Structure formats: C-alpha cells, structure tokens
Tab-separated table of C-alpha atoms and ligand atoms in Angstrom:
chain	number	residue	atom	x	y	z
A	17	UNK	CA	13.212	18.031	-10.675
A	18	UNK	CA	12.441	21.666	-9.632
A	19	UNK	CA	9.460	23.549	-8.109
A	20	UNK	CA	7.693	23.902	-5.165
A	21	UNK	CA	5.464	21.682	-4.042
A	22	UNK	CA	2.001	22.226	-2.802
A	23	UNK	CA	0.766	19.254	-0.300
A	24	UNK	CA	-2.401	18.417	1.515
A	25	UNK	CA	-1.588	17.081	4.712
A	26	UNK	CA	-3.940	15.710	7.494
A	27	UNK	CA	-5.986	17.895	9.500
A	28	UNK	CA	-3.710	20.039	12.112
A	29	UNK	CA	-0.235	18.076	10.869
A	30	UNK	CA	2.292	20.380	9.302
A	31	UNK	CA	4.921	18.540	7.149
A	32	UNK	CA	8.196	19.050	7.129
A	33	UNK	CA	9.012	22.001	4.189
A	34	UNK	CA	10.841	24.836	3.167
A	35	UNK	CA	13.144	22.387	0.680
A	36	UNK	CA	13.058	22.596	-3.117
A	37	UNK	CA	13.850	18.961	-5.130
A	38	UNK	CA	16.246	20.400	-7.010
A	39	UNK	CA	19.925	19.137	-7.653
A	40	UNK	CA	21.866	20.489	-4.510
A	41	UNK	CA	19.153	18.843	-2.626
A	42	UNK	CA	19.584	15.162	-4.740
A	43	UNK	CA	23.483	15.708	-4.010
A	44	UNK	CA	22.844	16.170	-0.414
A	45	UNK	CA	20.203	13.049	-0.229
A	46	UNK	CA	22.620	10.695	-1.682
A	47	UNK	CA	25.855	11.709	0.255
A	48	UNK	CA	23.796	11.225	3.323
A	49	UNK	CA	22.764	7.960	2.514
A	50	UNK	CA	25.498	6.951	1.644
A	51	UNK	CA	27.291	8.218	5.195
A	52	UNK	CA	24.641	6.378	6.788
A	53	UNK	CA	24.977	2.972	5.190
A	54	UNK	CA	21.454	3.822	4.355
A	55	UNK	CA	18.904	2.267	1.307
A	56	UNK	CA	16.133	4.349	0.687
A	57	UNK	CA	13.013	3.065	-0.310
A	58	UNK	CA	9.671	4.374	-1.521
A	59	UNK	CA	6.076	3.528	-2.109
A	60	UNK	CA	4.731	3.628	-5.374
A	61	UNK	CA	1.978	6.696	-3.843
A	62	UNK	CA	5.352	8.935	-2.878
A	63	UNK	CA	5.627	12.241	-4.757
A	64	UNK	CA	7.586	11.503	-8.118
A	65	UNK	CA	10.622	13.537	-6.506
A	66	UNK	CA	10.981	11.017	-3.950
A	67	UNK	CA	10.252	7.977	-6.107
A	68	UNK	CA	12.907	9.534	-8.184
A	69	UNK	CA	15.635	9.793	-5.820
A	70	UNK	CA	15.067	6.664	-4.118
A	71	UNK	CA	17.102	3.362	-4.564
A	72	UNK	CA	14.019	1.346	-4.781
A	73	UNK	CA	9.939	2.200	-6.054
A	74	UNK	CA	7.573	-0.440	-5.118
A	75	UNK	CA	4.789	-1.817	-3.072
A	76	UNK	CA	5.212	-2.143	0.579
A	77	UNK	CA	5.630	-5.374	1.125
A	78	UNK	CA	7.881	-6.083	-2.137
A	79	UNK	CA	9.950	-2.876	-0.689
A	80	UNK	CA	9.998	-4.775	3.228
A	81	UNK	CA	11.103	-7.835	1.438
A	82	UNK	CA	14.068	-5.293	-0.099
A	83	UNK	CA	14.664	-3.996	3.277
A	84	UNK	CA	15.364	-7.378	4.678
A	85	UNK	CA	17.669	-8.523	2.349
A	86	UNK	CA	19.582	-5.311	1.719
A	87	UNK	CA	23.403	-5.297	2.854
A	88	UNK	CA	22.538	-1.432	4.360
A	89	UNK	CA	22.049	-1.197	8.345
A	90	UNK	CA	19.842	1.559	7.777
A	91	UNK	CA	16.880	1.343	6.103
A	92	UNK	CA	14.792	4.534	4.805
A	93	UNK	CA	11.591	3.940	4.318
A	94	UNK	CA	9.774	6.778	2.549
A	95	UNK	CA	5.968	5.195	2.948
A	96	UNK	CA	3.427	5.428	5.517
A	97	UNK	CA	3.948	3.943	9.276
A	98	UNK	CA	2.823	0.580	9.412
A	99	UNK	CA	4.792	-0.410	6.105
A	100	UNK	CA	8.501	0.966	7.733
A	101	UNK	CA	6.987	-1.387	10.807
A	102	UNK	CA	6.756	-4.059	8.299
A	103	UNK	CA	10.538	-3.645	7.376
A	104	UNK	CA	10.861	-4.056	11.142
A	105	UNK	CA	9.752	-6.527	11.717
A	106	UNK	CA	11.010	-8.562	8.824
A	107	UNK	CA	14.697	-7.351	9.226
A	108	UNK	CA	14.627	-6.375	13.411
A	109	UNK	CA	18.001	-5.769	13.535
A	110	UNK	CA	18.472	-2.849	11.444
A	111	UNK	CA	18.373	0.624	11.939
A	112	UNK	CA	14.844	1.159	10.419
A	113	UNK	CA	13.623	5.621	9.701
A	114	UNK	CA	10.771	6.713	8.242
A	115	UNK	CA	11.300	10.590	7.598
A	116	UNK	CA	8.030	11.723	9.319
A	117	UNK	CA	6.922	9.527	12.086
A	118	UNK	CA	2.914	11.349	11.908
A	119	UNK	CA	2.187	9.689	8.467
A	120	UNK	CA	-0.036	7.242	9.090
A	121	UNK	CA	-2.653	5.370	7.610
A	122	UNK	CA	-6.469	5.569	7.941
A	123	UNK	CA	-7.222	1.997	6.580
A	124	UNK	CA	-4.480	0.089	9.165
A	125	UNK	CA	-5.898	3.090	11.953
A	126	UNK	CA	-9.415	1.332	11.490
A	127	UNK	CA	-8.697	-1.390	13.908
A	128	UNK	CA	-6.571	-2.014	16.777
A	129	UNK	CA	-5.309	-4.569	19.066
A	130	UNK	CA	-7.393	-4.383	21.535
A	131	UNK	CA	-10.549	-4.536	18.891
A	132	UNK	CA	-9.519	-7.566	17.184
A	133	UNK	CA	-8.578	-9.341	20.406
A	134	UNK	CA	-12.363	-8.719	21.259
A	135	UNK	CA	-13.337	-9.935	18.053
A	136	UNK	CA	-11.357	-12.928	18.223
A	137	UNK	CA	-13.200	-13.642	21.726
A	138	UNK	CA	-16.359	-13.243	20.004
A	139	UNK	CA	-15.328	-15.956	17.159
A	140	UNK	CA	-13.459	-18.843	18.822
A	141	UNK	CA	-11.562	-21.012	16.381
A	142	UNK	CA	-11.811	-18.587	13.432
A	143	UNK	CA	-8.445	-18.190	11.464
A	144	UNK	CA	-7.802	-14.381	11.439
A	145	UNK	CA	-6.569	-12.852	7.882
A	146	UNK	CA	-5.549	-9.565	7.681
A	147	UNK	CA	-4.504	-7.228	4.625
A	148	UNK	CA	-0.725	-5.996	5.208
A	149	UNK	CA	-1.987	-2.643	5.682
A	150	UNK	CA	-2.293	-3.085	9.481
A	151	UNK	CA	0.179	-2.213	12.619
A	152	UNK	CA	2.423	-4.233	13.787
A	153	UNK	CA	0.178	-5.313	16.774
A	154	UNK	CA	-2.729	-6.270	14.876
A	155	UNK	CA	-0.232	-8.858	12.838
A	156	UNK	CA	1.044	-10.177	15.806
A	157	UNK	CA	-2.660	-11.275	16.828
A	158	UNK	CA	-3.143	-12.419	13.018
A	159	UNK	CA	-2.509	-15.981	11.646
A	160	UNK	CA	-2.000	-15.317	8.251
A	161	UNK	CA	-1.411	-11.623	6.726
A	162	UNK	CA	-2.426	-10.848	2.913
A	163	UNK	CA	-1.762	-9.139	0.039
A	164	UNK	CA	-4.418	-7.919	-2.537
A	165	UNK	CA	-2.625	-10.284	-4.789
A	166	UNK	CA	-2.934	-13.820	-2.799
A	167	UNK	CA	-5.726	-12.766	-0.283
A	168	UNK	CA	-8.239	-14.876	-2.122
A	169	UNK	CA	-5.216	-17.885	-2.169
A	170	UNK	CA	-4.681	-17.476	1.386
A	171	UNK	CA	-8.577	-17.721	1.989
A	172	UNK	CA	-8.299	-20.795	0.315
A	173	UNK	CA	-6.000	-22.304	1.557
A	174	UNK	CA	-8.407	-22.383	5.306
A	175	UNK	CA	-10.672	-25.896	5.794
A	176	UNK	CA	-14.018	-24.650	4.207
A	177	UNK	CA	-15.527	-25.558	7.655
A	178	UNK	CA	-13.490	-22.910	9.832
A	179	UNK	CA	-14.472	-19.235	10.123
A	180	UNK	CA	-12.474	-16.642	9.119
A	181	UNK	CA	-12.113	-13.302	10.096
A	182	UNK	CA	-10.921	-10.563	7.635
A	183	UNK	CA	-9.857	-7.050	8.243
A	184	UNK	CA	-9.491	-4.240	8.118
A	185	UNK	CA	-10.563	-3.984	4.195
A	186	UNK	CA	-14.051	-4.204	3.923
A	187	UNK	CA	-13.976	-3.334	-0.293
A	188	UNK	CA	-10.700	-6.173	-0.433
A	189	UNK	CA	-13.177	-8.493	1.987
A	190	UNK	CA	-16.103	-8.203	-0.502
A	191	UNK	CA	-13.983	-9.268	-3.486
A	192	UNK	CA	-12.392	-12.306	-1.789
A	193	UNK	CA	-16.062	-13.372	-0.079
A	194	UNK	CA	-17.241	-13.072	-4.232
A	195	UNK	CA	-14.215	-15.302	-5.621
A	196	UNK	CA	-14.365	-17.883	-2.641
A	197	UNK	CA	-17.936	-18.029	-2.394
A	198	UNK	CA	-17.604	-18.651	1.165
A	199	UNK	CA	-20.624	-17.459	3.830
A	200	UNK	CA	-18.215	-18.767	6.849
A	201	UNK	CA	-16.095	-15.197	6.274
A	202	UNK	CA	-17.077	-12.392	8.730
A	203	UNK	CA	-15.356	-8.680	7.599
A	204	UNK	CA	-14.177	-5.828	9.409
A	205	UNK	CA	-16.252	-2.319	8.321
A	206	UNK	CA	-12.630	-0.703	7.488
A	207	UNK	CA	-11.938	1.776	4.432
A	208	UNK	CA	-9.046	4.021	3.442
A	209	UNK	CA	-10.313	7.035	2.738
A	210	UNK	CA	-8.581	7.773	-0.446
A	211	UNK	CA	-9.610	4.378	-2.115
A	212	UNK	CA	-13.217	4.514	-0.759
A	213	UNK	CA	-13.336	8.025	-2.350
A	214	UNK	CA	-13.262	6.812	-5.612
A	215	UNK	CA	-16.320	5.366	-6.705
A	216	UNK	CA	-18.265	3.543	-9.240
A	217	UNK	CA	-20.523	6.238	-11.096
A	218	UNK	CA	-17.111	8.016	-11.464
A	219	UNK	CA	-15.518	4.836	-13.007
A	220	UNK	CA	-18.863	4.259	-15.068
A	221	UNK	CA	-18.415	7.621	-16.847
A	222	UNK	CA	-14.889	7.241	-17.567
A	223	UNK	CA	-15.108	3.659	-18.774
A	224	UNK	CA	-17.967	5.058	-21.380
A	225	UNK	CA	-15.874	8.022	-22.834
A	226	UNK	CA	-12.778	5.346	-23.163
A	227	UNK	CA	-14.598	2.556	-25.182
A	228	UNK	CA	-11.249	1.194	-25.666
A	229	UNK	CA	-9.830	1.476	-22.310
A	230	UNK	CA	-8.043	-0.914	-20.104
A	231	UNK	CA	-9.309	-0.715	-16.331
A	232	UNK	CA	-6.418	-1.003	-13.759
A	233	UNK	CA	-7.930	-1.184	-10.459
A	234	UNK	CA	-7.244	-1.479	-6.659
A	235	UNK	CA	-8.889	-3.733	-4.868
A	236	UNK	CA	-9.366	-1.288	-2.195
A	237	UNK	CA	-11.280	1.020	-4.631
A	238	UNK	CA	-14.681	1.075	-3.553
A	239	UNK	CA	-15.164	1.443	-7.745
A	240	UNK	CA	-13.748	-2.580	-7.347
A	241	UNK	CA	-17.058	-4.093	-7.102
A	242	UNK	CA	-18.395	-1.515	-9.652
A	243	UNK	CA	-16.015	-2.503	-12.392
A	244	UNK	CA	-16.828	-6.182	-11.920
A	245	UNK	CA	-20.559	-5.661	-12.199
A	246	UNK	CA	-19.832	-3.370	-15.577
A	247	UNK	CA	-17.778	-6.505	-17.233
A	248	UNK	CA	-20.525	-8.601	-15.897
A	249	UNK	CA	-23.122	-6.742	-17.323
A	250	UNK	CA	-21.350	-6.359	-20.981
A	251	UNK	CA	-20.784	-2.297	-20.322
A	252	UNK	CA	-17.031	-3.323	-20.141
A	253	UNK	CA	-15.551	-5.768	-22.022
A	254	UNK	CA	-14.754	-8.751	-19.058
A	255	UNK	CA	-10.629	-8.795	-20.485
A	256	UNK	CA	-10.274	-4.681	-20.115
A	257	UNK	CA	-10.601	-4.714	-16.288
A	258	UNK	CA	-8.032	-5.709	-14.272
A	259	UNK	CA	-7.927	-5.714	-10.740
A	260	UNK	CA	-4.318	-5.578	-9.678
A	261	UNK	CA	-1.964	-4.559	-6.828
A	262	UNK	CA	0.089	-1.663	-6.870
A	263	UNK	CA	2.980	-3.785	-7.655
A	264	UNK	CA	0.759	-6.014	-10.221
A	265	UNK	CA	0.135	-2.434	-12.181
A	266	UNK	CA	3.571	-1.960	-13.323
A	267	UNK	CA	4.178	-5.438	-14.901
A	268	UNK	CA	0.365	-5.129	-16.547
A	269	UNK	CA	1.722	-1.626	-17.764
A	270	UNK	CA	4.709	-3.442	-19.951
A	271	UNK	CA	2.447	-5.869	-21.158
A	272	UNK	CA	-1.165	-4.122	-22.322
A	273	UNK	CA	-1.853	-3.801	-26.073
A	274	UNK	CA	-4.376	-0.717	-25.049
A	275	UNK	CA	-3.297	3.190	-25.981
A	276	UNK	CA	-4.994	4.017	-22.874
A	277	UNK	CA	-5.370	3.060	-19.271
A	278	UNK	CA	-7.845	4.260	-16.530
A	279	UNK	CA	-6.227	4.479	-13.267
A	280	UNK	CA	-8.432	3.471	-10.261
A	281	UNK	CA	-5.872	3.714	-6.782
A	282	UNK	CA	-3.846	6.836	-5.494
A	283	UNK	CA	-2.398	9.292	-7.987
A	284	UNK	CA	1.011	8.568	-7.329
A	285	UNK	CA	1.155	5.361	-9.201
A	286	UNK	CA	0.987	7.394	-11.980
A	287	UNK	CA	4.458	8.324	-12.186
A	288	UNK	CA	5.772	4.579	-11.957
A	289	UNK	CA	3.284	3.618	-14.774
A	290	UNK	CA	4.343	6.226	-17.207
A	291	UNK	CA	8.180	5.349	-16.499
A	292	UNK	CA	6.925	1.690	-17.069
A	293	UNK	CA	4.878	2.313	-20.576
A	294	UNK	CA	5.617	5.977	-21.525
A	295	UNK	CA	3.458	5.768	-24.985
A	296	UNK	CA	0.376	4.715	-23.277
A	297	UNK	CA	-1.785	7.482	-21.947
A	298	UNK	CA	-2.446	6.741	-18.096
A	299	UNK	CA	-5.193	8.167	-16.818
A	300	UNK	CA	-6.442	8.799	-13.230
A	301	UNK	CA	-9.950	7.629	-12.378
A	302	UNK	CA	-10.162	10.298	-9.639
A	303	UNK	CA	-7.514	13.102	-9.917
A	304	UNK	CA	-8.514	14.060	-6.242
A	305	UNK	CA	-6.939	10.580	-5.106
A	306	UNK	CA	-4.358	11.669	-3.203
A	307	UNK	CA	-3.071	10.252	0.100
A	308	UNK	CA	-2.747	13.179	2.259
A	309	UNK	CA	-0.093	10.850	4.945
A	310	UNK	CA	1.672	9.681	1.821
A	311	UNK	CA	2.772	13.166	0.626
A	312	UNK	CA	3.480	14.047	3.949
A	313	UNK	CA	7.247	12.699	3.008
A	314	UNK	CA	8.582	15.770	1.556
A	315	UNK	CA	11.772	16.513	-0.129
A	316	UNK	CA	12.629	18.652	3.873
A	317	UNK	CA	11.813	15.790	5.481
A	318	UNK	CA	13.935	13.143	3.961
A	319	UNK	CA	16.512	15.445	4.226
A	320	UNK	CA	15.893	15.869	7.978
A	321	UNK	CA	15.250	11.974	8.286
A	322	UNK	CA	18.798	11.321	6.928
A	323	UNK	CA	20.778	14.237	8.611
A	324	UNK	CA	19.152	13.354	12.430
A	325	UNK	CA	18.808	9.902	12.222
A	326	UNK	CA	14.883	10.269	12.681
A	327	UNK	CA	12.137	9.226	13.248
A	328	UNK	CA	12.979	5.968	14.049
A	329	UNK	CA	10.667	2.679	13.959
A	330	UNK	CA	10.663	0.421	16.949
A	331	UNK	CA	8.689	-2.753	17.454
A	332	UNK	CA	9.169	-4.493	20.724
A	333	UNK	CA	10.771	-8.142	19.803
A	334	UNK	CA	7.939	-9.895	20.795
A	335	UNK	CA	5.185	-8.405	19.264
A	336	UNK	CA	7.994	-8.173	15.893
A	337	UNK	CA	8.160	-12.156	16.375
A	338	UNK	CA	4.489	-13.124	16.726
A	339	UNK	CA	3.593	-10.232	13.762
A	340	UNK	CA	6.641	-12.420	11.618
A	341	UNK	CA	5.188	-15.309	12.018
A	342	UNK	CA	1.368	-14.266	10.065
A	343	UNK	CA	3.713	-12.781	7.424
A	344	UNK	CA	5.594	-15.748	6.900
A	345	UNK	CA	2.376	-17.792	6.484
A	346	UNK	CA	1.231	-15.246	4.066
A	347	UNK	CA	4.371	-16.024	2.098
A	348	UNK	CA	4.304	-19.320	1.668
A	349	UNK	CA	0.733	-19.361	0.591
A	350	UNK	CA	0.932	-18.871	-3.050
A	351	UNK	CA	2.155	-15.557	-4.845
A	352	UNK	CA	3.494	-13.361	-2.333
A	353	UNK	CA	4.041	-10.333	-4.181
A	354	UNK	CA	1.951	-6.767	-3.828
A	355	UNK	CA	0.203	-5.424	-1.383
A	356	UNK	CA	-0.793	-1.809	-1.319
B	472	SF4	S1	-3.820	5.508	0.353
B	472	SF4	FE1	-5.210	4.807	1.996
B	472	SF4	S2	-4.485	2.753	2.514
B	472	SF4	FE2	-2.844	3.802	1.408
B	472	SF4	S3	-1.574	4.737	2.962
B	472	SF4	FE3	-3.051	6.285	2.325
B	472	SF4	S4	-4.718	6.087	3.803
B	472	SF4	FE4	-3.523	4.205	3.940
C-alpha cells in the first residue's frame, strides 16, 4: 500500500494531495476514526487504498443502509455526494462527512428539482421512479426510488394504466421499458459519463477474443443494450451475460464457473472482484473507465476529512423526510439491494 498516485480529476477541481497510502498514513486513518466515533465507508469505484482501509466496501445504497444502522455518530462516507446525502437522509441524526465535498456526480447532476417538478406538471398522475443516483431533492419529489437491481420490480409493481416517469438513467430506462414491455413509461435523456463511455463495438470485440467469457455488466453501460442484442443474436451465449449491480458483481464473482470475466462499469470494481475470486482473471471492458469525482477521495483528503471534521453533509429535515419516504417504498418493493 505504497506509491503515489496519479488522478484525473474534473475540469478546474484540484483534489486534495500531497499524502502517500503508506502505513503511517493507515495508523493515522484509523486512530482518527476511532477518536471520532467514526465508520468509514467506501464505494466499490474508490481507489483500492481507500477500499482497503475502510470498515466497509460496497454499493451506495447497501453502504447507506450500513450507515444507518451503525452504532458510530459519525459516518465517513468515501463516495460521491448524493450517496453520503443518502446516508443522510436515512440516518439524519448523525454526524454524516464526505472527505471532499466537490465530488459529485454527472448522472444525479443531469436533473434537478426544479426540472422534474416541471416534468411532473407536464404528466399529471404519473408515478415518478428514480434511480438512487439522484440528490436529495430530486428524491424528495420522487415516489418510489430504484436500484439497478429492483428497478424493473418497482416498475411493476405500478397499475399498468398509470404513467410513469423515470430518470435520470436513460441506458437503466431502456432496459426496464424492454423487460416491462410497457409504452406508458416516459425517460429522462440522463447519462453518466463514465458508463455511457463504454460502448458496444468495444464490448463486441472483447466478447469475440474471450469466446469463453462471462459478461458482467452495468446497467448504466451504454454497452447494456449491446450485450443483450449479442446473446440475442447467438454472438454470446444468452447464460454468459449478466447484467448486475455493483453490489450483484461481487456475489456473481464467488459463484461463476468461467476463468475469465469482462468487466463492463468503472474500473474500480476491479479491486473488490479480484479480492472476491482471486483465480479468475477480471478484465476491464474499457480501461479508460474511470470516474474522475470518484478518485477525487484521496488518501490527503480522508485524512483531512477525519482530522477537521469536514466536509460535512446537510439535508434540511424536510426535504430528508419526503426524500425517506421514495426510499422506503423502494425497499419494500422486492430486492432492495445494489444500486450503483
Ligand atoms: S461513475 Fe458515473 S454515475 Fe457513478 S459516480 Fe461517477 S459520474 Fe456518477
């Protein structure tokens, strides 16, 4: 766990850095935290040092569900900003950080409040659905929220008669229009970049120089609808592709009989997967798939995050209530786990 790091970051954001992830630094992370009363958590897309040193590796909403039933007052949330507002919002009263405040999200930043309000307005009586990657404001004008594991339960579970809205997932819309076989479903034009970047010639190739292959694959991906149409057409055998949450990945990891897996979602799932199955090779779809916000949680600014007490996540209670209330719908529909 030594090195320095070299990180992409968003256009004219700096991250926090200057820190090595070496031992000194692990030493200093976990007296912190511990001084704090503090659980750290992090996304499966963190860099491996982070995953490494955290108390808990998983998707964001299994990792919110951690954060709310954690005895620590201080959550850490090593992710992007709309999942430490999840943990908000599921467990308000605690002291909720995320170590760099500017790492955001370009899928949740692809609609707002204010432009699903006006979308509502356009659609009376539609049922709004909306992947968990979104703020906290856009839940609290959501009935039900969704994971890429139950979105096409929680679909179902609408009167066939009623329109729905979905955002702000336009690849994840496209799958769950396909598997309900609904025309009542209107989606929102989002994408997250990373995802969107890897795409279905690139899957094509790799799936033909891998005969034996097992496909794990986002929903997000905008290779999703790709791989589908290559089982479909007999190019891939139907059984090898596997489209799976971030969460989903890990237990399919334990439990394939293939050598090798193709990896189509951010490059940080990597790491989990090999810890999960270390004799199968894992292989990344797109090696370029890297989420530039993700990485922006660096070794110097956890260590910042747990020395200041920063940045801290607020949601005001009533937006946290309303947003609560689409999440607990989303729950008791079917299998909650997964998300991004
Ligand atoms: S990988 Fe995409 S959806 Fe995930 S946090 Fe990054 S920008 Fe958002």
């Amino acid at each position: 766990m030594t090195g320095t790091i070299t990180l992409e970051t968003p256009e004219g954001l700096t991250p926090y850095g200057g820190v090595e992830a070496n031992a000194a630094w692990a030493e200093e992370v976990r007296a912190l935290a511990r001084k704090r009363d503090a659980v750290l958590l992090a996304h499966n897309y963190q860099i491996p040092e982070i995953q490494d040193i955290a108390d808990f590796t998983g998707d964001s909403l299994a990792l919110s569900r951690i954060a709310a039933s954690s005895d620590a007052s201080t959550i850490v949330f090593c992710g992007v900003h709309f999942m430490a507002e999840t943990a908000k919002i599921l467990a308000p009263h605690k002291t909720v950080l995320i170590p760099d405040a500017r790492a955001g999200c370009s899928l949740a930043d692809s609609i707002t409040g204010a432009q699903l309000r006006e979308w509502k307005a356009q659609h009376p009586g539609a049922v709004v659905v909306s992947y968990v990657n979104t703020t906290a404001e856009v839940k609290a004008e959501t009935d039900i929220c969704c994971t890429s594991s139950n979105a096409v339960d929680v679909v179902r579970s609408i009167p066939a008669d009623q329109e729905v809205l979905f955002c702000p997932d336009q690849f994840l819309g496209a799958h769950v229009k396909r598997e309900t076989g609904r025309d009542n479903i209107h989606i929102w034009a989002g994408e997250c970049h990373v995802h969107a970047g890897i795409n279905g010639p690139e899957l094509a190739e790799r799936a033909a120089a891998n005969p034996d292959a097992d496909l794990f694959i986002h929903p997000e991906c905008g290779c999703a609808t790709s791989a589908l149409y290559l089982a479909g057409e007999g190019t891939v055998a139907p059984a090898r592709v596997k489209i799976l949450s971030t969460g989903d990945m890990v237990t399919a990891a334990r439990d394939t009989k293939a050598s090798t897996v193709l990896v189509a979602t951010e490059i940080g799932m990597i790491h989990q997967l090999r810890k999960a199955a270390p004799e199968i090779d894992f292989r990344a779809v797109n090696e370029r798939a890297s989420c530039r916000y993700m990485k922006m949680i660096t070794p110097a600014a956890l260590l910042r995050s747990l020395r200041e007490g920063a940045d801290e996540v607020h949601v005001d209670l009533e937006t946290a209530a309303r947003a609560k209330a689409s999440v607990q719908r989303m729950i008791e529909i079917g299998k909650p786990g997964g998300g991004e």
